[in-house]
Structure formats: structure tokens, C-alpha cells
Amino acid sequence: MNAMLLREITSLKDNPTPLSFEETEGPALDEGEVLLRVTRCGVCHTELDEIEGRTPPPRLPVVLGHQVVGRIMESDSLLSETQKHTLAGTRASGIHTGQRVGVAWIASACGKCHHCLAGNENLCSDFKATGRDVDGGYAEYMKARAEFVHPIPESLSDSEAAPLLCAGAIGYRSLRLSNLQDGQNLGLMGFGGSNHLVLKMAKHKFPNAKVFVFSRNKSEQEFALSLGADWAGGIDQNPLSALDAVIDTTPVWGPVSEALKRLGPGGRLVVNAIRKEETDKDVLLKLDYPSQLWMEKEIKSVANVTRADVREFLQLAAEANIKPEFQEYDLKDANTALLEMKQGKIRGAKVLVV
Ligand SMILES: [Zn+2]
Ligand SMILES: [Zn+2]
């Protein structure tokens, strides 16, 4: 099969084409796994963190990509007897051959530890991530654990569904963790793949909430206003309203400092980023306790997603007609998509057509 492979940890600055388009052997299935013919794979900022070593894959080469839409393979000729048996077994759990499903960042978790048992499988110490710990969807085929694939609602096309699987699901978790109530003020720092969906979700779930969008990028500010934001401006601009919750999706520290200044008493900042870059970390040394932390302000990160986040969000997206803005790229142009993401040329989500 054809796949885009990451063979070494590098920086996009030194190497603008970190992935190579190669012919590889298809995945070999183990018990309980299904084979997918991939049709679309979303491109996520986390892929930059993987390539540049901020959350490095444990083995190389690896196929990146954790917003995968595909169809469960029907062709028995490609399956061994054990694999056919596995597929037959998974029909019982509502998954069948030919079905359109998605695979998200959560590839598996142990299912037995206290985090898993409490419904927080995203915090499991044995959490495995798609496209990092196991091969992902920048390829024609991939395998996945049958109980970790998610049926896609009919109203969503493949390209619409792909970005929802990460950006949407983690945005959903972020909004949940923000504790936002209807009528309150929500701030969004950064307006890429995830936060533009959070804006749509927040407007649907909390029709009386006001949403303030902070972005360094003028076209993102205009984009936010066109999607119904109540205010949009630069990260250092002040909308003159105290915010009850802020969701930060930027890779740097400046917005964290700015968000803390704008939170009102008891406000909560949710940082939706798997890693932060080191470049402007010194702003943290200048934190002003009275204005940025006093009055019970909180900072909380959001880590990974659970299967429930993915499924609840797909349901919500179908109900509320939440569809992402997206741009399509050919699989072999994945490097271009990643580079544009790194350079901040983001308008909505980026999707690879496989
Ligand atoms: Zn992602
Ligand atoms: Zn566990």
C-alpha cells in the first residue's frame, strides 16, 4: 500500500518534507482488530509535535494521523481465517464489514485501571495513541481495535467527519472541562481546527453565552466573526468583558498569560495543547499573582479523549448540524499541509484525501 512515513524526528524549519511517500506492506491484523480502507485523514497540530519530537513516537518509521475515516474491509480474500473470525465477532458490537467508521486519537486503553473504570480512559497509563504509538491514517490501509472505531453519522461526508474526530472531540472535552454555563462569557485563544468547532458547539449548547475570539491572524478574526463570534481581536487586545472560561489551543505561552489577565473571579483556563513550545516560556516568570491568579482562577489542561467524548460529539455534530470548514490535500501532499499549518495558514481544518 502507499503511505506517508515519518522516518526521523526533525524540525520543519530544517526539513520542510519530513514525511516520505512510500510503498509499504499493509498492516497485519491481530485478534480483535479490523482492517480499514482509509478514505480521509485529518491533519492535526499534534503531528507537528510528533515530527519535531515534543511527543515523539516510541518507534520509527511510523504512519501519522489520528482523524481517520474509512470503511471496514469487505474483501475476505485479504483476511486469514482468524481475521474472518474476528470480523464475525465484532458484528455483535454493532460493527460490520463495509461500514463507514472513524478512528480517533485513542487507539486503546487498558480498561482495568481506576482511571479506565471511572470513565477517564484518556488518563490511563497504558493509553495508546493512533498515529504515534500505533500506525495511523496517512496511508491507504490501517488497522484498529474493533471496540475503538466509531460509526459515522450519515449526515456527515468523509471530509466533514475526519476533522471532527480529533479537533471536534477534544474541543467537546475542552468545552465540558471549562464548566461554561449559559449566559457566561467564553474566550477562545487561537482559532484553528478545534476552536472554530468549539464556537459552533458553544453557540448551540449555550445560546446566551458570548464568545470572544483572540487570534494574531486577521483572517482568522474575520472567519470567527463570520461564524458568529461576538468579538474577535488580537491576543493582546481587550474585549472589556471579564471571561468566565477560556480555551487556549495555541502552541505558546503568551496566550496563557493573556488569558489569565482576562479571566474573572473563579474563572477557568483550559489548555488544549499536548505540548507547549519553549520559545516564549519566560512570560511565565512575569506572572502577576494579584491580577492573574488571585480570586480562585484555575488552569486545567485537557489530555487525550475518551471514546465517549468522540461518540457524544459525533452525535451532537449530527444533531446540531456542526460541520467543519476544511481544505483538502492529496495524501502525497501531506508535507504541504503540515507546513502550512506550522506557518499558521489555517482556515478551518486540513484533510488528506486518500
Ligand atoms: Zn489531533
Ligand atoms: Zn487504564
Short mmCIF file of C-alpha atoms and ligand atoms in Angstrom, two decimals:
data_model
loop_
_atom_site.label_atom_id
_atom_site.label_comp_id
_atom_site.label_asym_id
_atom_site.label_seq_id
_atom_site.Cartn_x
_atom_site.Cartn_y
_atom_site.Cartn_z
CA MET A 1 0.00 0.00 0.00
CA ASN A 2 1.01 3.65 -0.26
CA ALA A 3 1.74 5.52 2.95
CA MET A 4 3.42 8.70 4.17
CA LEU A 5 6.14 7.59 6.60
CA LEU A 6 7.91 9.51 9.33
CA ARG A 7 11.42 8.06 9.48
CA GLU A 8 13.17 10.52 11.81
CA ILE A 9 12.46 13.24 14.34
CA THR A 10 13.31 16.54 12.71
CA SER A 11 12.21 20.17 12.61
CA LEU A 12 10.13 21.58 9.79
CA LYS A 13 12.46 24.57 9.68
CA ASP A 14 15.42 22.35 8.69
CA ASN A 15 13.38 19.80 6.81
CA PRO A 16 10.16 21.00 5.15
CA THR A 17 9.40 17.48 3.86
CA PRO A 18 9.63 15.27 6.96
CA LEU A 19 7.32 12.56 5.57
CA SER A 20 8.16 10.34 2.62
CA PHE A 21 5.63 8.79 0.22
CA GLU A 22 6.46 5.09 0.14
CA GLU A 23 5.14 1.71 -0.88
CA THR A 24 4.89 -0.45 2.25
CA GLU A 25 3.38 -3.76 3.32
CA GLY A 26 -0.18 -3.42 4.56
CA PRO A 27 -0.99 -3.94 8.25
CA ALA A 28 -1.19 -7.50 9.62
CA LEU A 29 -4.23 -7.97 11.83
CA ASP A 30 -4.14 -9.32 15.37
CA GLU A 31 -7.09 -10.73 17.32
CA GLY A 32 -9.81 -8.13 17.88
CA GLU A 33 -8.60 -5.78 15.15
CA VAL A 34 -10.29 -4.64 11.98
CA LEU A 35 -8.76 -3.55 8.70
CA LEU A 36 -9.86 -0.20 7.28
CA ARG A 37 -9.62 1.13 3.75
CA VAL A 38 -8.82 4.75 4.59
CA THR A 39 -10.65 7.43 2.59
CA ARG A 40 -9.77 10.59 4.55
CA CYS A 41 -7.38 11.57 7.32
CA GLY A 42 -7.41 14.92 9.08
CA VAL A 43 -4.17 16.82 9.69
CA CYS A 44 -3.62 17.89 13.30
CA HIS A 45 -1.18 20.22 15.08
CA THR A 46 -0.17 17.19 17.17
CA GLU A 47 1.51 15.75 14.08
CA LEU A 48 3.94 18.70 14.23
CA ASP A 49 4.62 17.84 17.89
CA GLU A 50 5.35 14.25 16.88
CA ILE A 51 7.61 15.17 13.95
CA GLU A 52 9.52 17.76 15.99
CA GLY A 53 9.89 15.44 18.99
CA ARG A 54 7.69 17.17 21.59
CA THR A 55 5.59 13.99 21.80
CA PRO A 56 7.83 11.54 19.96
CA PRO A 57 6.57 8.22 18.56
CA PRO A 58 8.14 5.31 20.50
CA ARG A 59 9.25 3.61 17.26
CA LEU A 60 10.12 4.73 13.74
CA PRO A 61 9.14 4.64 10.99
CA VAL A 62 5.55 5.39 11.89
CA VAL A 63 2.44 6.36 9.93
CA LEU A 64 0.98 9.53 11.49
CA GLY A 65 -2.69 10.54 11.50
CA HIS A 66 -5.43 10.16 14.08
CA GLN A 67 -8.57 11.58 12.43
CA VAL A 68 -9.25 8.68 10.16
CA VAL A 69 -12.37 7.86 8.18
CA GLY A 70 -12.55 4.57 6.35
CA ARG A 71 -14.58 1.53 5.56
CA ILE A 72 -14.19 -1.81 7.25
CA MET A 73 -12.78 -4.09 4.56
CA GLU A 74 -15.16 -6.45 2.96
CA SER A 75 -12.70 -8.43 0.88
CA ASP A 76 -12.40 -11.80 2.57
CA SER A 77 -9.58 -12.70 0.23
CA LEU A 78 -7.38 -10.30 2.19
CA LEU A 79 -8.28 -11.88 5.51
CA SER A 80 -7.00 -15.04 7.17
CA GLU A 81 -9.36 -17.45 8.91
CA THR A 82 -8.62 -15.85 12.30
CA GLN A 83 -9.29 -12.40 10.88
CA LYS A 84 -12.62 -13.50 9.39
CA HIS A 85 -13.48 -14.94 12.77
CA THR A 86 -12.56 -11.62 14.42
CA LEU A 87 -14.71 -9.68 11.98
CA ALA A 88 -17.63 -12.03 12.60
CA GLY A 89 -17.13 -11.49 16.33
CA THR A 90 -17.23 -7.73 16.04
CA ARG A 91 -20.60 -7.76 14.30
CA ALA A 92 -22.04 -8.38 17.72
CA SER A 93 -20.74 -4.98 18.87
CA GLY A 94 -22.51 -3.20 16.02
CA ILE A 95 -19.53 -3.01 13.67
CA HIS A 96 -19.82 -4.80 10.33
CA THR A 97 -17.85 -5.22 7.15
CA GLY A 98 -18.35 -2.39 4.69
CA GLN A 99 -19.36 0.01 7.47
CA ARG A 100 -18.05 3.56 7.48
CA VAL A 101 -16.22 4.27 10.73
CA GLY A 102 -13.80 6.73 12.24
CA VAL A 103 -10.70 6.23 14.34
CA ALA A 104 -9.65 8.94 16.79
CA TRP A 105 -6.55 9.69 18.91
CA ILE A 106 -7.50 6.97 21.40
CA ALA A 107 -6.25 3.70 19.88
CA SER A 108 -6.64 1.76 23.13
CA ALA A 109 -6.51 1.90 26.93
CA CYS A 110 -6.20 -0.92 29.48
CA GLY A 111 -9.86 -0.98 30.52
CA LYS A 112 -8.94 -2.16 34.04
CA CYS A 113 -7.19 0.66 35.94
CA HIS A 114 -9.08 3.09 38.18
CA HIS A 115 -8.99 5.83 35.51
CA CYS A 116 -10.49 3.50 32.89
CA LEU A 117 -13.11 2.20 35.31
CA ALA A 118 -14.08 5.78 36.25
CA GLY A 119 -14.66 6.68 32.60
CA ASN A 120 -11.38 8.57 32.27
CA GLU A 121 -9.64 6.18 29.89
CA ASN A 122 -7.89 9.25 28.45
CA LEU A 123 -5.75 9.30 31.63
CA CYS A 124 -4.83 5.57 31.56
CA SER A 125 -1.11 4.94 31.97
CA ASP A 126 -1.43 2.39 29.18
CA PHE A 127 -3.14 4.89 26.82
CA LYS A 128 -2.08 4.24 23.22
CA ALA A 129 -2.41 6.99 20.64
CA THR A 130 -3.32 6.42 16.99
CA GLY A 131 -0.60 7.63 14.62
CA ARG A 132 2.02 7.76 17.39
CA ASP A 133 2.05 4.51 19.42
CA VAL A 134 0.41 2.58 16.57
CA ASP A 135 0.27 3.35 12.85
CA GLY A 136 -2.38 5.86 11.82
CA GLY A 137 -4.26 7.06 8.78
CA TYR A 138 -1.73 8.77 6.47
CA ALA A 139 -1.98 5.56 4.41
CA GLU A 140 -4.32 3.57 2.20
CA TYR A 141 -4.99 0.98 4.88
CA MET A 142 -4.78 0.88 8.65
CA LYS A 143 -5.81 -1.48 11.39
CA ALA A 144 -7.65 -0.60 14.60
CA ARG A 145 -9.06 -2.35 17.66
CA ALA A 146 -12.68 -3.14 16.81
CA GLU A 147 -14.04 -1.59 20.01
CA PHE A 148 -12.14 1.64 19.34
CA VAL A 149 -13.74 2.52 16.00
CA HIS A 150 -16.74 4.84 15.85
CA PRO A 151 -19.68 4.69 13.42
CA ILE A 152 -20.00 7.97 11.49
CA PRO A 153 -23.46 9.60 11.34
CA GLU A 154 -24.90 9.59 7.82
CA SER A 155 -25.33 13.34 7.58
CA LEU A 156 -21.56 13.87 7.57
CA SER A 157 -19.39 13.36 4.49
CA ASP A 158 -16.00 11.67 4.90
CA SER A 159 -14.17 15.03 4.72
CA GLU A 160 -16.56 16.62 7.18
CA ALA A 161 -16.25 13.74 9.63
CA ALA A 162 -12.44 13.48 9.68
CA PRO A 163 -11.66 16.77 11.49
CA LEU A 164 -14.44 16.13 13.96
CA LEU A 165 -12.65 13.02 15.23
CA CYS A 166 -9.86 14.98 16.92
CA ALA A 167 -10.38 18.70 16.70
CA GLY A 168 -14.10 18.26 17.38
CA ALA A 169 -13.85 15.58 20.07
CA ILE A 170 -11.11 17.32 22.03
CA GLY A 171 -12.91 20.63 21.57
CA TYR A 172 -16.00 18.96 23.05
CA ARG A 173 -13.96 17.71 26.02
CA SER A 174 -12.39 21.17 26.45
CA LEU A 175 -15.76 22.87 26.48
CA ARG A 176 -17.04 20.32 29.01
CA LEU A 177 -14.00 20.87 31.26
CA SER A 178 -14.37 24.66 31.00
CA ASN A 179 -17.57 24.45 33.12
CA LEU A 180 -19.15 27.14 30.94
CA GLN A 181 -22.79 27.87 31.78
CA ASP A 182 -25.35 29.52 29.54
CA GLY A 183 -25.16 33.30 29.67
CA GLN A 184 -21.45 33.34 30.56
CA ASN A 185 -18.50 34.69 28.58
CA LEU A 186 -16.19 32.23 26.81
CA GLY A 187 -12.81 33.23 25.39
CA LEU A 188 -11.08 31.23 22.65
CA MET A 189 -7.32 31.76 22.28
CA GLY A 190 -6.32 30.64 18.80
CA PHE A 191 -8.88 29.86 16.12
CA GLY A 192 -7.79 26.81 14.16
CA GLY A 193 -9.29 23.38 13.62
CA SER A 194 -10.54 22.84 17.17
CA ASN A 195 -11.70 26.24 18.39
CA HIS A 196 -13.77 27.00 15.30
CA LEU A 197 -15.78 23.89 16.17
CA VAL A 198 -15.93 24.90 19.84
CA LEU A 199 -17.51 28.20 18.73
CA LYS A 200 -20.22 26.27 16.86
CA MET A 201 -20.78 23.87 19.80
CA ALA A 202 -20.88 26.68 22.36
CA LYS A 203 -23.39 28.66 20.30
CA HIS A 204 -25.59 25.57 20.01
CA LYS A 205 -25.38 24.36 23.62
CA PHE A 206 -25.33 27.81 25.27
CA PRO A 207 -27.33 30.18 23.06
CA ASN A 208 -26.98 33.07 25.54
CA ALA A 209 -23.23 32.73 26.05
CA LYS A 210 -20.95 35.30 24.44
CA VAL A 211 -17.86 34.05 22.62
CA PHE A 212 -14.72 36.19 22.33
CA VAL A 213 -12.06 35.03 19.87
CA PHE A 214 -8.39 36.01 20.22
CA SER A 215 -6.08 35.38 17.28
CA ARG A 216 -2.92 37.01 15.95
CA ASN A 217 -4.23 36.41 12.48
CA LYS A 218 -6.64 38.94 10.84
CA SER A 219 -8.22 36.37 8.51
CA GLU A 220 -8.93 34.08 11.48
CA GLN A 221 -10.57 37.01 13.28
CA GLU A 222 -12.81 37.65 10.26
CA PHE A 223 -13.53 33.93 9.99
CA ALA A 224 -14.58 33.89 13.68
CA LEU A 225 -16.95 36.83 13.20
CA SER A 226 -18.45 35.16 10.14
CA LEU A 227 -19.19 32.08 12.27
CA GLY A 228 -20.99 34.11 14.92
CA ALA A 229 -18.31 35.17 17.41
CA ASP A 230 -19.45 38.17 19.49
CA TRP A 231 -16.00 39.77 19.34
CA ALA A 232 -12.68 39.00 17.65
CA GLY A 233 -9.32 40.67 18.09
CA GLY A 234 -5.61 40.21 18.76
CA ILE A 235 -4.25 38.14 21.65
CA ASP A 236 -3.17 41.38 23.38
CA GLN A 237 -6.45 43.23 22.76
CA ASN A 238 -9.05 43.54 25.48
CA PRO A 239 -12.77 43.00 24.78
CA LEU A 240 -13.56 44.79 28.10
CA SER A 241 -15.63 41.89 29.45
CA ALA A 242 -14.42 39.53 32.18
CA LEU A 243 -14.30 35.98 30.85
CA ASP A 244 -15.71 33.04 32.81
CA ALA A 245 -13.78 30.46 30.84
CA VAL A 246 -11.03 30.45 28.24
CA ILE A 247 -9.92 27.61 25.96
CA ASP A 248 -6.36 28.03 24.67
CA THR A 249 -5.29 25.98 21.65
CA THR A 250 -2.09 27.86 20.84
CA PRO A 251 1.35 26.18 21.00
CA VAL A 252 2.95 29.04 23.02
CA TRP A 253 2.79 30.69 26.49
CA GLY A 254 1.87 34.31 25.75
CA PRO A 255 -1.83 33.47 25.36
CA VAL A 256 -1.82 31.66 28.73
CA SER A 257 -0.63 34.84 30.42
CA GLU A 258 -3.12 36.98 28.50
CA ALA A 259 -5.99 34.57 29.22
CA LEU A 260 -5.30 34.70 32.98
CA LYS A 261 -5.47 38.51 32.89
CA ARG A 262 -8.89 38.41 31.23
CA LEU A 263 -10.48 35.75 33.44
CA GLY A 264 -12.94 37.00 36.05
CA PRO A 265 -13.12 35.66 39.64
CA GLY A 266 -13.40 31.85 39.73
CA GLY A 267 -12.70 31.69 36.00
CA ARG A 268 -11.04 28.67 34.46
CA LEU A 269 -8.44 28.43 31.71
CA VAL A 270 -8.43 25.12 29.82
CA VAL A 271 -5.24 24.50 27.87
CA ASN A 272 -5.95 22.26 24.91
CA ALA A 273 -2.41 21.54 23.69
CA ILE A 274 -0.42 18.34 24.00
CA ARG A 275 2.84 20.28 24.44
CA LYS A 276 3.85 23.93 24.55
CA GLU A 277 6.88 25.25 22.69
CA GLU A 278 9.76 26.68 24.75
CA THR A 279 10.17 29.92 22.73
CA ASP A 280 8.30 32.41 24.93
CA LYS A 281 8.24 30.48 28.20
CA ASP A 282 9.82 33.41 30.08
CA VAL A 283 6.44 35.22 30.14
CA LEU A 284 5.57 32.85 32.99
CA LEU A 285 8.25 34.46 35.18
CA LYS A 286 6.35 37.72 34.86
CA LEU A 287 3.01 36.34 36.05
CA ASP A 288 1.36 38.83 38.37
CA TYR A 289 -0.31 36.97 41.22
CA PRO A 290 -2.96 39.59 42.13
CA SER A 291 -4.24 40.10 38.58
CA GLN A 292 -3.60 36.70 37.02
CA LEU A 293 -4.03 34.01 39.69
CA TRP A 294 -5.72 35.51 42.77
CA MET A 295 -9.51 35.19 43.09
CA GLU A 296 -9.54 31.44 42.60
CA LYS A 297 -8.59 31.44 38.95
CA GLU A 298 -7.79 27.95 37.70
CA ILE A 299 -5.67 26.41 34.96
CA LYS A 300 -6.53 22.94 33.69
CA SER A 301 -5.10 21.01 30.77
CA VAL A 302 -7.10 18.67 28.59
CA ALA A 303 -5.39 15.37 27.85
CA ASN A 304 -6.42 13.00 25.05
CA VAL A 305 -10.01 11.94 24.53
CA THR A 306 -12.23 9.08 25.62
CA ARG A 307 -14.40 7.01 23.31
CA ALA A 308 -17.42 8.64 24.96
CA ASP A 309 -16.12 12.12 24.01
CA VAL A 310 -15.79 11.02 20.38
CA ARG A 311 -19.20 9.35 20.20
CA GLU A 312 -21.10 12.04 22.13
CA PHE A 313 -19.55 14.72 19.97
CA LEU A 314 -20.33 12.91 16.68
CA GLN A 315 -23.92 12.66 17.90
CA LEU A 316 -24.01 16.37 18.80
CA ALA A 317 -22.46 17.30 15.45
CA ALA A 318 -25.16 15.37 13.61
CA GLU A 319 -27.97 16.85 15.76
CA ALA A 320 -26.74 20.43 15.62
CA ASN A 321 -25.51 20.21 12.03
CA ILE A 322 -21.98 21.12 13.14
CA LYS A 323 -19.70 20.77 10.17
CA PRO A 324 -16.09 21.86 9.99
CA GLU A 325 -14.67 24.25 7.43
CA PHE A 326 -11.98 22.26 5.64
CA GLN A 327 -9.42 22.24 2.85
CA GLU A 328 -8.47 19.03 1.04
CA TYR A 329 -4.97 17.85 0.07
CA ASP A 330 -3.78 14.67 -1.66
CA LEU A 331 -2.17 12.12 0.66
CA LYS A 332 1.19 12.70 -1.01
CA ASP A 333 0.90 16.44 -0.29
CA ALA A 334 0.75 15.87 3.47
CA ASN A 335 4.04 17.77 3.91
CA THR A 336 2.50 20.87 2.31
CA ALA A 337 -0.50 20.66 4.63
CA LEU A 338 1.78 20.31 7.67
CA LEU A 339 4.00 23.19 6.60
CA GLU A 340 1.02 25.48 6.05
CA MET A 341 -0.27 24.52 9.48
CA LYS A 342 3.14 25.32 11.01
CA GLN A 343 3.12 28.70 9.26
CA GLY A 344 -0.34 29.43 10.63
CA LYS A 345 -2.02 29.31 7.22
CA ILE A 346 -5.08 27.78 8.78
CA ARG A 347 -8.63 28.34 7.83
CA GLY A 348 -10.60 25.58 9.43
CA ALA A 349 -9.24 22.05 9.18
CA LYS A 350 -6.95 20.28 6.72
CA VAL A 351 -7.94 16.89 5.34
CA LEU A 352 -5.92 14.38 3.32
CA VAL A 353 -7.78 12.60 0.54
CA VAL A 354 -6.53 9.03 0.38
ZN ZN B 1 -5.32 15.77 16.89
ZN ZN B 2 -6.49 2.02 32.10
#
